[in-house]
């Protein structure tokens, strides 16, 4: 793969195809329809739409069924005007503290255009509706269904340097995130900043957890309390940190600027009561009725996935702790096989249903659509990720002995399927190490498997497929009389074709992975205190593997702007709160010599458990308020920068409106200067009265004492005549 070849070059730019992107801004992959007339008509419409908005285009052969349309801005002046208009819009929406310089050249000299800013504006020119000045090209939708992807080309030299630098650094700094922001936009930069902050914060719980593992053991009240406190501090600190980053990156409040969703179906148009412009409306009552479906959707997810887990849970308990017949070592893998085969299918079906439900809710903007989808995906992941531990902690351990009679249904089933007259069983005993074994799996084994599935397996699969495809292409080229690449362009075009076959990068997938991990840490780490240490090691690797995934395993991300981690922040807050309840319940049930109720619910003090949960929740809420207040008293560079910019803006407006000397004239700098002004005013008032017929009582009142010396002298006389006050 050419992307991987980049990292084998000595400086990332030795290969000919890596020296340039041919000044290409975006590549549009156009799939050729079976109807050639339809394909030609659609292609002509595409080129015309691009040309109308000032975009130049070149076309080359893609694979056997597609074309590659290369796009760049024809006029730099036109692009500059678009960027300047966006910066003015930012100021009007409160993203910027002050308006950009009126001289466009001076404005760009003061604030140079980053690569991400340029690519974002070009992408918007391609995809924005025509009434907003764009070409209105929406990939895979409507008349543009033949457009399979719109992507920017990777900067291979940067990617090579990026991966090489990060692989040799233990900790990342602000400059690293600034580089990511300038290349891939604030949305991706926020993810890496969040992951780095999360990683740095894990150092303390990792060290404390290791000490607790050595000294305190499992189910420690002290560890649970410290871990819950840590989750509160991290959550509140990150809320403050993301505001700080948003200010430093100039995207504070950028979420106020919304982009219309291509799939939005409006009901009617009506004039806006403020601007008078025609606005597309969709009745909120219709959306609300569809949103009510989220309740049965959530219940359905819990029932369907819960039923699968309970079934596999029962099979596992039966085969591992009751069944003692032939082939037991092999049969114990049955639940894993069932889960591996059915769970991905069920999760995919539920995820697809969540996407359909979100589409039917018909949100007008992309941000609202994504936030609604994220909430549904979070519910699915919450159930799929944590149900095994919930079942073991709150079903198996307290009620295991009561469940045994119901598991004999598997014995009866096995007897019917077996040629033996009876199935050998053994006495059921609660396994006190079951929870720890599960937690070790989720904290260690699952993390390793996830890295392999996320990066290693796709890389190997792409490498194998690439060799097969090139071998087939080489054999076909011997008898192929179609248009061949220009020799000087061949390596470049081959790299573009490779990137066109990659999938689009979705930062939500990486956020989901980290949020689920945070849930394991806040909810269940009291089971195995080494959990934070395992996650700390994993996240150091995750930072680099996610960078590799962007550089090698996916198309270059569209550099979208963002002022936070979006709806995932609410998910973190929920898991932090839930962690205070779940961890306290686990510690209450399993601390002590017996480590749990032993399968007998009579050993559970229900009243004590409820009191523990109530106290834990209130303690969490009080702690959250205290931490929030304490962090609110700490100033930060971003907030200081925002205050400085707004102060400079107010000062400039005052000077432009009232004159540069207005503040100096309005505030006397010394008593002498003030006395001079006062005497001049009083003398002027006295002259006006002497030429008239006397003054009013109000005017005469202010002429009794002429200036500061007389006021001081009269005051001294009055003080000497006054009687001393009694204390």
XYZ file of C-alpha atoms in Angstrom:
727
model
C 0.000 0.000 0.000
C 1.282 3.431 -0.839
C 0.161 4.765 2.528
C 2.379 2.264 4.241
C 5.192 2.871 1.773
C 5.298 6.424 3.111
C 6.455 5.211 6.504
C 9.239 3.128 5.034
C 10.753 6.163 3.288
C 13.613 7.810 5.115
C 12.009 11.209 5.466
C 8.437 10.544 4.363
C 8.908 12.309 1.026
C 11.438 10.225 -0.895
C 8.880 8.454 -3.042
C 7.823 10.253 -6.206
C 4.116 9.843 -5.576
C 4.458 11.453 -2.155
C 6.104 14.658 -3.273
C 2.890 16.363 -4.310
C -0.875 16.156 -4.216
C -0.998 17.972 -7.580
C -2.661 20.951 -5.826
C -5.835 18.869 -5.519
C -8.307 20.001 -2.880
C -10.811 17.129 -3.120
C -11.420 13.961 -5.080
C -14.942 12.932 -6.038
C -15.438 9.254 -6.792
C -18.140 8.878 -9.427
C -19.614 5.415 -9.896
C -20.585 4.605 -13.481
C -24.196 3.427 -13.717
C -25.175 0.438 -15.852
C -27.137 2.831 -18.064
C -24.388 4.708 -19.947
C -26.707 7.556 -20.970
C -27.702 8.091 -17.334
C -24.055 7.959 -16.273
C -23.040 10.575 -18.854
C -25.927 12.881 -17.922
C -25.075 12.668 -14.241
C -21.404 13.330 -14.933
C -22.216 16.432 -16.996
C -24.468 17.727 -14.185
C -21.630 17.167 -11.701
C -19.063 19.134 -13.704
C -21.551 21.952 -14.363
C -22.435 22.201 -10.657
C -18.757 22.400 -9.694
C -17.973 25.002 -12.340
C -20.847 27.268 -11.279
C -19.329 27.725 -7.797
C -15.824 28.471 -9.070
C -14.280 24.998 -8.794
C -11.960 23.662 -11.483
C -12.077 19.943 -12.271
C -10.029 17.222 -13.959
C -11.188 13.650 -14.532
C -9.161 10.433 -14.559
C -9.949 6.759 -14.642
C -10.706 5.164 -11.282
C -11.245 1.432 -11.053
C -13.200 -0.529 -13.634
C -16.539 0.972 -12.569
C -15.747 4.524 -11.475
C -14.167 7.835 -12.367
C -12.056 10.119 -10.213
C -12.942 13.812 -10.478
C -10.184 16.047 -9.075
C -11.359 19.403 -7.731
C -9.604 22.604 -6.731
C -10.603 26.235 -6.306
C -10.083 28.029 -9.611
C -9.661 31.489 -8.061
C -7.699 32.171 -4.899
C -9.447 35.518 -4.594
C -12.795 33.778 -4.604
C -11.687 31.363 -1.877
C -10.291 34.272 0.136
C -13.662 36.012 -0.031
C -15.402 32.837 1.185
C -13.009 32.474 4.115
C -13.392 36.146 5.007
C -17.186 35.836 4.913
C -16.999 32.875 7.301
C -14.809 34.837 9.712
C -17.289 37.707 9.656
C -20.083 35.205 10.301
C -18.095 33.862 13.261
C -17.951 37.364 14.696
C -21.683 37.900 14.235
C -22.445 34.608 16.014
C -20.082 35.343 18.914
C -17.395 32.839 17.931
C -14.848 35.631 17.542
C -14.454 38.416 20.068
C -13.843 41.012 17.381
C -14.487 41.465 13.696
C -11.661 40.661 11.263
C -9.671 43.505 9.752
C -11.584 45.318 7.017
C -8.607 44.945 4.702
C -8.782 41.286 3.572
C -5.061 41.101 2.862
C -4.232 42.498 6.279
C -6.721 40.122 7.910
C -5.056 37.071 6.358
C -1.619 38.397 7.207
C -2.672 38.733 10.832
C -4.488 35.372 10.880
C -3.091 33.058 8.173
C -5.413 30.500 6.617
C -4.748 26.986 7.898
C -4.976 23.928 5.677
C -7.999 22.679 7.643
C -9.797 25.997 7.179
C -9.177 25.930 3.455
C -10.324 22.320 3.018
C -13.436 22.863 5.123
C -14.499 25.861 3.033
C -13.912 23.980 -0.216
C -15.937 21.027 1.055
C -18.778 23.376 1.976
C -18.620 24.888 -1.510
C -19.147 21.390 -2.881
C -21.904 20.254 -0.517
C -23.799 23.354 0.649
C -27.254 23.944 -0.853
C -27.391 26.189 -3.897
C -29.349 28.871 -2.045
C -26.392 29.158 0.363
C -23.828 29.505 -2.418
C -22.764 25.861 -2.749
C -22.969 23.288 -5.520
C -25.547 21.255 -3.582
C -23.748 17.927 -4.154
C -24.873 15.389 -1.546
C -23.077 12.036 -1.960
C -25.315 8.935 -2.189
C -28.502 11.024 -1.920
C -31.027 11.876 -4.626
C -29.648 12.691 -8.036
C -26.118 12.433 -6.647
C -26.482 8.766 -5.686
C -23.691 7.855 -8.145
C -21.180 9.854 -6.074
C -19.806 7.315 -3.608
C -17.379 9.569 -1.738
C -15.833 13.037 -1.538
C -12.451 13.043 0.163
C -9.287 15.092 0.499
C -5.916 13.505 -0.148
C -3.608 12.657 2.711
C -0.489 14.735 3.197
C 1.864 11.758 3.282
C 4.881 13.783 4.366
C 2.979 15.113 7.372
C 1.544 11.686 8.204
C 4.989 10.116 8.146
C 6.444 12.799 10.412
C 3.357 12.679 12.658
C 3.489 8.955 13.315
C 7.266 8.914 13.699
C 7.143 11.765 16.238
C 4.293 10.333 18.316
C 5.843 6.874 18.427
C 8.905 8.305 20.198
C 7.088 10.567 22.700
C 5.718 9.431 26.056
C 3.472 12.470 26.507
C 1.842 14.727 23.945
C 1.676 18.495 24.355
C -0.478 21.371 23.128
C 1.675 21.857 20.049
C 0.918 18.304 18.907
C -2.798 18.996 19.083
C -2.347 22.286 17.246
C -0.759 20.356 14.371
C -3.717 17.949 14.315
C -6.148 20.858 14.390
C -4.434 22.587 11.465
C -4.538 19.390 9.392
C -7.736 17.599 10.393
C -9.843 20.252 12.109
C -10.994 20.841 15.668
C -13.315 17.822 15.768
C -10.431 15.340 15.481
C -8.131 17.523 17.596
C -10.680 17.508 20.420
C -10.715 13.700 20.408
C -6.938 13.423 20.740
C -6.865 16.174 23.382
C -9.560 14.323 25.328
C -7.748 10.991 25.060
C -4.449 12.550 26.152
C -6.140 14.251 29.133
C -7.907 11.016 30.058
C -4.591 9.161 29.810
C -2.785 11.712 32.003
C -5.557 11.636 34.603
C -5.331 7.832 34.775
C -1.824 7.964 36.219
C -3.165 8.660 39.720
C -5.869 5.934 39.833
C -3.383 3.507 38.246
C -0.842 4.153 41.018
C -3.480 4.182 43.750
C -5.127 1.060 42.337
C -1.806 -0.777 42.330
C -1.283 0.180 45.971
C -4.842 -0.862 46.820
C -4.307 -4.208 45.067
C -1.224 -4.816 47.214
C -2.596 -3.550 50.529
C -6.379 -3.276 50.523
C -7.396 -6.032 48.136
C -10.709 -6.214 46.284
C -13.948 -4.433 47.194
C -12.271 -1.699 49.224
C -14.427 1.185 50.477
C -11.431 3.504 50.324
C -10.635 2.587 46.740
C -14.277 2.959 45.676
C -14.476 6.398 47.278
C -11.201 7.616 45.724
C -12.171 6.225 42.323
C -15.560 7.954 42.434
C -13.894 11.207 43.511
C -11.446 10.851 40.633
C -14.261 10.421 38.117
C -15.955 13.590 39.407
C -12.736 15.606 39.255
C -11.919 14.387 35.757
C -15.419 15.063 34.442
C -15.581 18.588 35.878
C -11.991 19.355 34.882
C -12.596 18.255 31.295
C -15.667 20.488 31.027
C -13.422 23.390 31.922
C -10.570 22.162 29.712
C -12.690 21.877 26.574
C -13.843 25.483 27.004
C -10.200 26.463 27.364
C -9.267 24.609 24.174
C -12.225 26.066 22.287
C -11.082 29.588 23.159
C -7.458 28.897 22.236
C -8.515 27.387 18.899
C -10.987 30.173 18.153
C -14.089 27.961 18.064
C -15.870 28.953 21.274
C -19.640 28.877 20.588
C -19.081 27.568 17.049
C -21.906 25.094 17.701
C -24.262 28.063 17.258
C -23.472 27.918 13.542
C -25.428 24.963 12.234
C -25.206 23.306 8.825
C -28.398 22.064 7.208
C -28.771 18.304 6.917
C -29.124 17.059 3.366
C -31.778 14.515 4.328
C -34.071 17.022 6.063
C -37.635 16.851 4.676
C -39.487 20.086 5.386
C -43.254 20.304 5.700
C -43.816 23.911 4.677
C -42.089 27.257 4.312
C -42.948 30.289 6.406
C -41.373 33.739 6.911
C -39.066 34.059 9.880
C -40.698 36.472 12.396
C -37.378 38.284 12.919
C -35.643 38.335 9.529
C -38.654 37.891 7.261
C -36.806 35.267 5.213
C -38.574 32.099 4.129
C -37.578 29.273 6.475
C -38.245 25.567 6.033
C -40.326 24.155 8.884
C -41.120 20.698 10.181
C -43.859 20.525 12.847
C -42.274 19.846 16.250
C -45.307 17.756 17.222
C -44.492 15.272 14.447
C -40.892 15.029 15.620
C -42.032 14.661 19.233
C -44.322 11.771 18.316
C -41.404 10.037 16.611
C -39.106 10.772 19.554
C -41.524 8.959 21.845
C -40.438 5.815 20.004
C -37.112 6.130 21.837
C -38.797 4.717 24.946
C -39.873 1.410 23.328
C -36.536 1.395 21.474
C -34.638 1.517 24.773
C -36.889 -1.126 26.334
C -36.501 -3.278 23.229
C -32.702 -3.036 23.352
C -32.684 -4.048 27.006
C -35.101 -6.955 26.422
C -33.500 -8.334 23.244
C -29.874 -8.000 24.289
C -30.704 -8.853 27.898
C -32.496 -12.045 26.833
C -29.468 -13.101 24.781
C -27.117 -12.431 27.670
C -29.353 -14.208 30.185
C -29.645 -17.250 27.921
C -25.886 -17.459 27.386
C -25.344 -16.732 31.060
C -27.542 -19.705 32.009
C -25.828 -21.982 29.495
C -22.412 -20.922 30.790
C -23.308 -21.564 34.443
C -24.791 -24.944 33.567
C -21.825 -26.109 31.493
C -19.107 -24.823 33.809
C -20.605 -25.505 37.242
C -23.335 -28.140 36.890
C -22.646 -30.313 33.848
C -19.935 -32.968 34.366
C -20.443 -35.145 31.343
C -18.448 -35.915 28.210
C -16.883 -33.188 26.057
C -17.172 -30.667 28.901
C -13.872 -28.872 28.020
C -15.239 -28.245 24.519
C -18.846 -27.545 25.449
C -17.812 -24.705 27.776
C -17.041 -22.662 24.647
C -20.693 -22.881 23.554
C -21.767 -19.527 25.131
C -18.792 -17.761 23.534
C -19.673 -19.225 20.129
C -23.316 -18.181 20.536
C -22.392 -14.660 21.620
C -19.767 -14.262 18.898
C -22.245 -15.333 16.242
C -25.432 -13.614 17.378
C -24.345 -10.499 19.296
C -22.668 -8.695 16.347
C -25.704 -9.401 14.183
C -28.133 -8.168 16.855
C -26.010 -5.093 17.538
C -25.850 -4.297 13.815
C -29.627 -4.719 13.480
C -30.320 -2.479 16.488
C -27.799 0.108 15.258
C -29.465 0.147 11.855
C -32.850 0.536 13.534
C -31.423 3.435 15.574
C -30.250 5.104 12.353
C -33.665 4.644 10.735
C -35.416 6.006 13.819
C -33.102 9.020 13.886
C -33.738 9.654 10.185
C -37.491 9.569 10.826
C -37.083 12.140 13.594
C -36.072 14.386 10.700
C -33.637 16.821 12.298
C -32.871 19.978 10.360
C -29.173 20.222 11.223
C -26.300 17.762 11.176
C -25.374 18.381 14.833
C -28.882 17.644 16.092
C -29.030 14.476 13.985
C -25.661 13.219 15.267
C -26.541 13.995 18.907
C -29.790 12.026 18.644
C -28.018 9.066 17.045
C -25.247 9.105 19.653
C -27.809 8.848 22.468
C -29.290 5.719 20.913
C -25.897 4.173 20.208
C -24.910 4.825 23.818
C -27.942 2.866 25.057
C -27.000 -0.093 22.836
C -23.378 -0.025 23.974
C -24.340 0.349 27.614
C -26.370 -2.854 27.437
C -23.892 -4.856 25.350
C -20.847 -3.781 27.395
C -21.984 -3.932 31.003
C -24.757 -6.556 31.126
C -22.393 -9.519 31.850
C -20.972 -7.775 34.930
C -24.408 -6.618 36.098
C -25.719 -10.194 35.816
C -22.785 -11.640 37.736
C -22.769 -8.978 40.453
C -26.499 -8.565 41.048
C -28.040 -11.848 39.834
C -25.524 -14.709 39.984
C -23.819 -13.835 43.272
C -26.945 -12.946 45.322
C -29.484 -15.343 43.725
C -27.359 -18.149 42.280
C -28.775 -20.910 44.490
C -32.329 -19.928 43.587
C -31.549 -20.084 39.864
C -30.130 -23.628 39.863
C -33.502 -25.447 39.571
C -34.322 -23.414 36.452
C -31.029 -24.436 34.852
C -32.002 -28.109 34.872
C -33.982 -27.389 31.729
C -30.618 -27.634 30.007
C -30.107 -31.057 31.642
C -33.436 -32.270 30.278
C -32.604 -30.897 26.839
C -29.207 -32.578 26.877
C -30.782 -35.906 27.883
C -33.157 -35.768 24.922
C -30.295 -35.016 22.539
C -27.914 -37.560 24.077
C -27.865 -41.314 23.562
C -26.992 -41.797 27.225
C -29.795 -42.479 29.649
C -28.605 -39.812 32.056
C -26.370 -36.778 32.039
C -23.741 -36.547 34.747
C -23.975 -33.423 36.865
C -22.145 -32.016 39.870
C -23.139 -29.988 42.880
C -23.530 -26.267 42.146
C -21.287 -23.883 44.044
C -21.013 -20.122 43.717
C -17.712 -19.181 42.120
C -16.429 -16.228 44.192
C -13.777 -15.417 41.564
C -16.218 -15.075 38.687
C -16.479 -11.268 38.925
C -12.719 -10.832 39.028
C -12.252 -13.138 36.043
C -14.771 -11.172 34.013
C -13.222 -7.845 34.969
C -9.738 -9.074 34.027
C -11.138 -10.119 30.652
C -12.731 -6.720 29.975
C -9.717 -4.766 31.263
C -6.958 -6.779 29.574
C -8.028 -9.410 27.056
C -10.831 -7.372 25.476
C -8.538 -4.368 25.073
C -5.924 -6.448 23.261
C -8.564 -8.034 21.033
C -10.006 -4.592 20.279
C -6.635 -3.209 19.143
C -6.174 -6.255 16.919
C -9.653 -5.974 15.399
C -9.413 -2.214 14.996
C -5.994 -1.954 13.421
C -4.062 -5.180 12.824
C -6.804 -7.215 11.136
C -7.915 -4.418 8.744
C -4.291 -3.732 7.838
C -3.546 -7.384 7.049
C -6.815 -7.732 5.114
C -6.127 -4.607 3.034
C -2.544 -5.712 2.345
C -3.675 -9.151 1.139
C -6.511 -7.758 -0.980
C -4.167 -5.157 -2.447
C -1.710 -7.789 -3.616
C -4.517 -9.858 -5.140
C -6.014 -6.820 -6.907
C -2.684 -5.721 -8.334
C -1.916 -9.221 -9.541
C -5.285 -9.370 -11.278
C -4.804 -5.879 -12.725
C -1.383 -6.836 -14.059
C -2.784 -9.888 -15.835
C -5.723 -7.883 -17.197
C -3.486 -5.055 -18.440
C -1.766 -7.392 -20.858
C -4.989 -7.648 -22.879
C -6.505 -4.284 -21.931
C -6.752 -1.622 -24.605
C -8.468 1.000 -22.392
C -7.006 4.387 -21.559
C -3.780 4.080 -19.584
C -2.327 6.541 -17.089
C 0.170 9.153 -18.166
C 3.525 7.816 -16.897
C 4.224 10.947 -14.823
C 0.846 10.570 -13.099
C 0.714 6.804 -12.654
C 2.100 6.528 -9.125
C 0.067 9.501 -7.951
C -3.151 8.101 -9.437
C -2.447 4.676 -7.981
C -2.196 6.240 -4.525
C -5.461 8.114 -5.068
C -7.188 4.876 -6.115
C -5.882 3.224 -2.944
C -7.236 6.040 -0.774
C -10.584 5.924 -2.582
C -11.030 2.326 -1.413
C -10.516 3.249 2.243
C -13.454 3.940 4.519
C -14.350 7.336 5.933
C -13.011 8.074 9.406
C -15.723 8.408 12.051
C -14.503 10.025 15.262
C -17.700 8.903 17.035
C -16.432 5.303 16.975
C -13.284 6.274 18.893
C -15.268 8.416 21.355
C -17.621 5.482 21.955
C -14.712 3.190 22.741
C -13.240 5.587 25.303
C -16.586 6.351 26.935
C -17.326 2.635 27.343
C -13.890 2.191 28.904
C -14.563 5.087 31.287
C -17.746 3.264 32.286
C -15.842 0.102 33.188
C -13.470 2.206 35.255
C -16.104 4.177 37.164
C -18.654 1.369 37.608
C -16.700 -1.831 38.182
C -13.010 -1.154 38.874
C -13.491 -1.811 42.614
C -13.743 -5.494 41.607
C -10.130 -5.454 40.378
C -8.081 -2.402 41.403
C -5.519 -3.016 38.647
C -8.114 -1.971 36.056
C -6.847 1.665 35.817
C -3.281 0.441 35.287
C -4.398 -1.811 32.445
C -6.371 1.020 30.825
C -3.406 3.387 31.237
C -1.162 1.087 29.206
C -3.908 0.500 26.640
C -4.571 4.217 26.154
C -0.915 5.008 25.520
C -1.104 2.516 22.665
C -4.569 3.729 21.657
C -3.321 7.272 21.066
C -0.773 6.024 18.551
C -2.941 3.344 16.950
C -5.760 5.842 16.362
C -3.245 8.159 14.696
C -2.155 5.259 12.495
C -5.776 4.465 11.729
C -6.272 7.987 10.370
C -2.962 8.109 8.505
C -3.114 4.624 6.985
C -6.497 3.004 7.507
C -9.014 5.616 6.450
C -9.618 8.531 4.136
C -8.531 11.932 5.337
C -11.192 13.310 7.705
C -13.221 16.330 6.662
C -11.836 19.088 8.951
C -15.042 19.970 10.754
C -15.044 22.495 13.564
C -16.280 21.719 17.065
C -16.236 23.454 20.439
C -16.506 20.319 22.618
C -16.700 16.538 22.507
C -20.427 16.935 21.879
C -23.057 14.563 23.305
C -20.362 12.247 24.652
C -19.875 14.716 27.502
C -23.361 13.894 28.796
C -22.535 10.184 28.561
C -19.429 10.745 30.715
C -21.501 12.621 33.295
C -24.083 9.837 33.441
C -21.428 7.130 33.871
C -19.680 9.136 36.575
C -22.956 9.436 38.485
C -23.902 5.784 37.919
C -20.432 4.752 39.079
C -21.082 6.191 42.530
C -24.149 3.934 42.863
C -22.836 0.738 41.272
C -19.426 0.774 42.923
C -20.919 1.452 46.368
C -23.438 -1.376 45.862
C -20.685 -3.792 44.819
C -18.478 -2.869 47.757
C -21.421 -3.171 50.168
C -22.363 -6.619 48.857
C -18.912 -8.137 48.486
C -16.646 -6.532 51.087
C -15.796 -8.698 54.063
C -14.468 -12.196 54.516
C -17.228 -13.996 52.611
C -16.963 -11.729 49.543
C -20.630 -11.779 48.673
C -23.988 -13.255 49.614
C -22.884 -16.696 48.394
C -25.952 -17.200 46.233
C -28.389 -16.778 49.128
C -30.461 -13.553 48.973
C -31.214 -13.819 52.688
C -27.627 -12.736 53.297
C -28.349 -9.365 51.689
C -29.388 -6.556 54.005
C -31.748 -4.728 51.658
C -32.259 -1.749 53.969
C -28.528 -1.293 54.416
C -28.035 -1.527 50.647
C -30.675 1.131 49.951
C -29.202 3.436 52.609
C -25.762 2.937 51.077
C -27.046 3.887 47.636
C -28.849 6.957 48.999
C -25.813 8.174 50.933
C -23.497 7.500 47.982
C -25.630 9.490 45.563
C -25.949 12.488 47.881
C -22.248 12.374 48.658
C -21.547 12.311 44.932
C -23.765 15.344 44.275
C -22.203 17.333 47.129
C -18.712 16.409 45.962
C -19.571 17.443 42.427
C -20.736 20.869 43.587
C -17.592 21.365 45.679
C -15.263 20.288 42.863
C -17.137 22.437 40.337
C -16.872 25.489 42.609
C -13.175 24.871 43.324
C -12.297 24.491 39.656
C -14.357 27.577 38.848
C -11.990 29.643 40.994
C -8.977 28.587 38.927
C -8.147 30.788 35.971
C -6.921 29.282 32.716
C -4.999 30.549 29.667
C -8.001 30.181 27.404
C -10.339 32.146 29.631
C -7.671 34.815 30.128
C -7.270 35.055 26.367
C -11.022 35.452 25.915
C -11.199 38.240 28.526
C -8.205 39.969 26.973
C -9.752 39.863 23.499
C -13.100 41.163 24.708
C -11.429 43.943 26.709
C -9.427 44.984 23.640
C -12.607 44.928 21.574
C -14.521 47.139 24.053
C -11.610 49.551 24.280
C -11.350 49.798 20.511
C -15.085 50.433 20.122
C -14.955 53.196 22.747
C -11.998 54.842 21.052
C -13.623 54.646 17.628
C -16.896 56.020 18.983
C -15.806 58.673 21.498
C -12.233 59.438 20.512
C -8.899 58.195 21.804
C -8.639 60.862 24.556
C -12.092 60.420 26.032
C -11.041 58.234 28.962
C -8.156 60.515 29.899
C -10.427 63.585 29.833
C -13.202 61.928 31.811
C -11.103 60.694 34.753
C -8.876 63.261 36.574
C -5.529 61.563 37.104
C -4.446 63.683 40.196
C -6.088 65.884 42.873
C -4.426 68.974 41.375
C -5.833 68.280 37.939
C -9.229 67.576 39.448
C -9.107 70.765 41.530
C -8.219 72.753 38.443
C -11.254 71.363 36.623
C -13.493 71.954 39.673
C -12.363 75.593 40.174
C -12.827 76.375 36.515
C -16.353 75.005 36.613
C -17.249 76.881 39.807
C -15.817 80.173 38.524
C -17.781 79.763 35.335
C -20.934 79.102 37.354
C -20.248 82.156 39.531
C -19.864 84.438 36.500
C -23.148 83.232 35.114
C -24.904 84.011 38.424
C -23.274 87.486 38.812
C -24.621 88.595 35.469
C -28.098 87.393 36.308
C -30.617 88.108 39.033
C -29.306 85.673 41.617
C -29.335 81.907 41.660
C -31.624 79.139 42.805
C -31.076 77.471 46.206
C -29.563 74.504 44.410
C -27.033 76.690 42.582
C -26.139 78.717 45.694
C -25.641 75.493 47.673
C -22.640 74.587 45.526
C -21.010 78.047 45.787
C -20.560 78.161 49.581
C -17.085 76.579 49.426
C -14.767 77.461 46.554
C -12.750 74.361 45.792
C -11.030 71.609 47.699
C -8.962 73.776 50.175
C -12.093 75.531 51.505
C -13.943 72.202 51.818
C -11.042 70.727 53.803
C -10.798 73.819 56.051
C -14.531 73.884 56.825
C -14.434 70.166 57.543
C -11.586 70.601 60.036
C -13.462 73.420 61.808
C -16.608 71.298 62.111
C -14.589 68.344 63.439
C -12.968 70.533 66.140
C -16.365 71.842 67.259
C -18.063 68.459 67.339
C -18.440 66.410 70.529
C -16.523 63.131 70.611
C -18.759 60.078 70.048
C -19.276 57.589 72.858
C -18.177 54.030 72.071
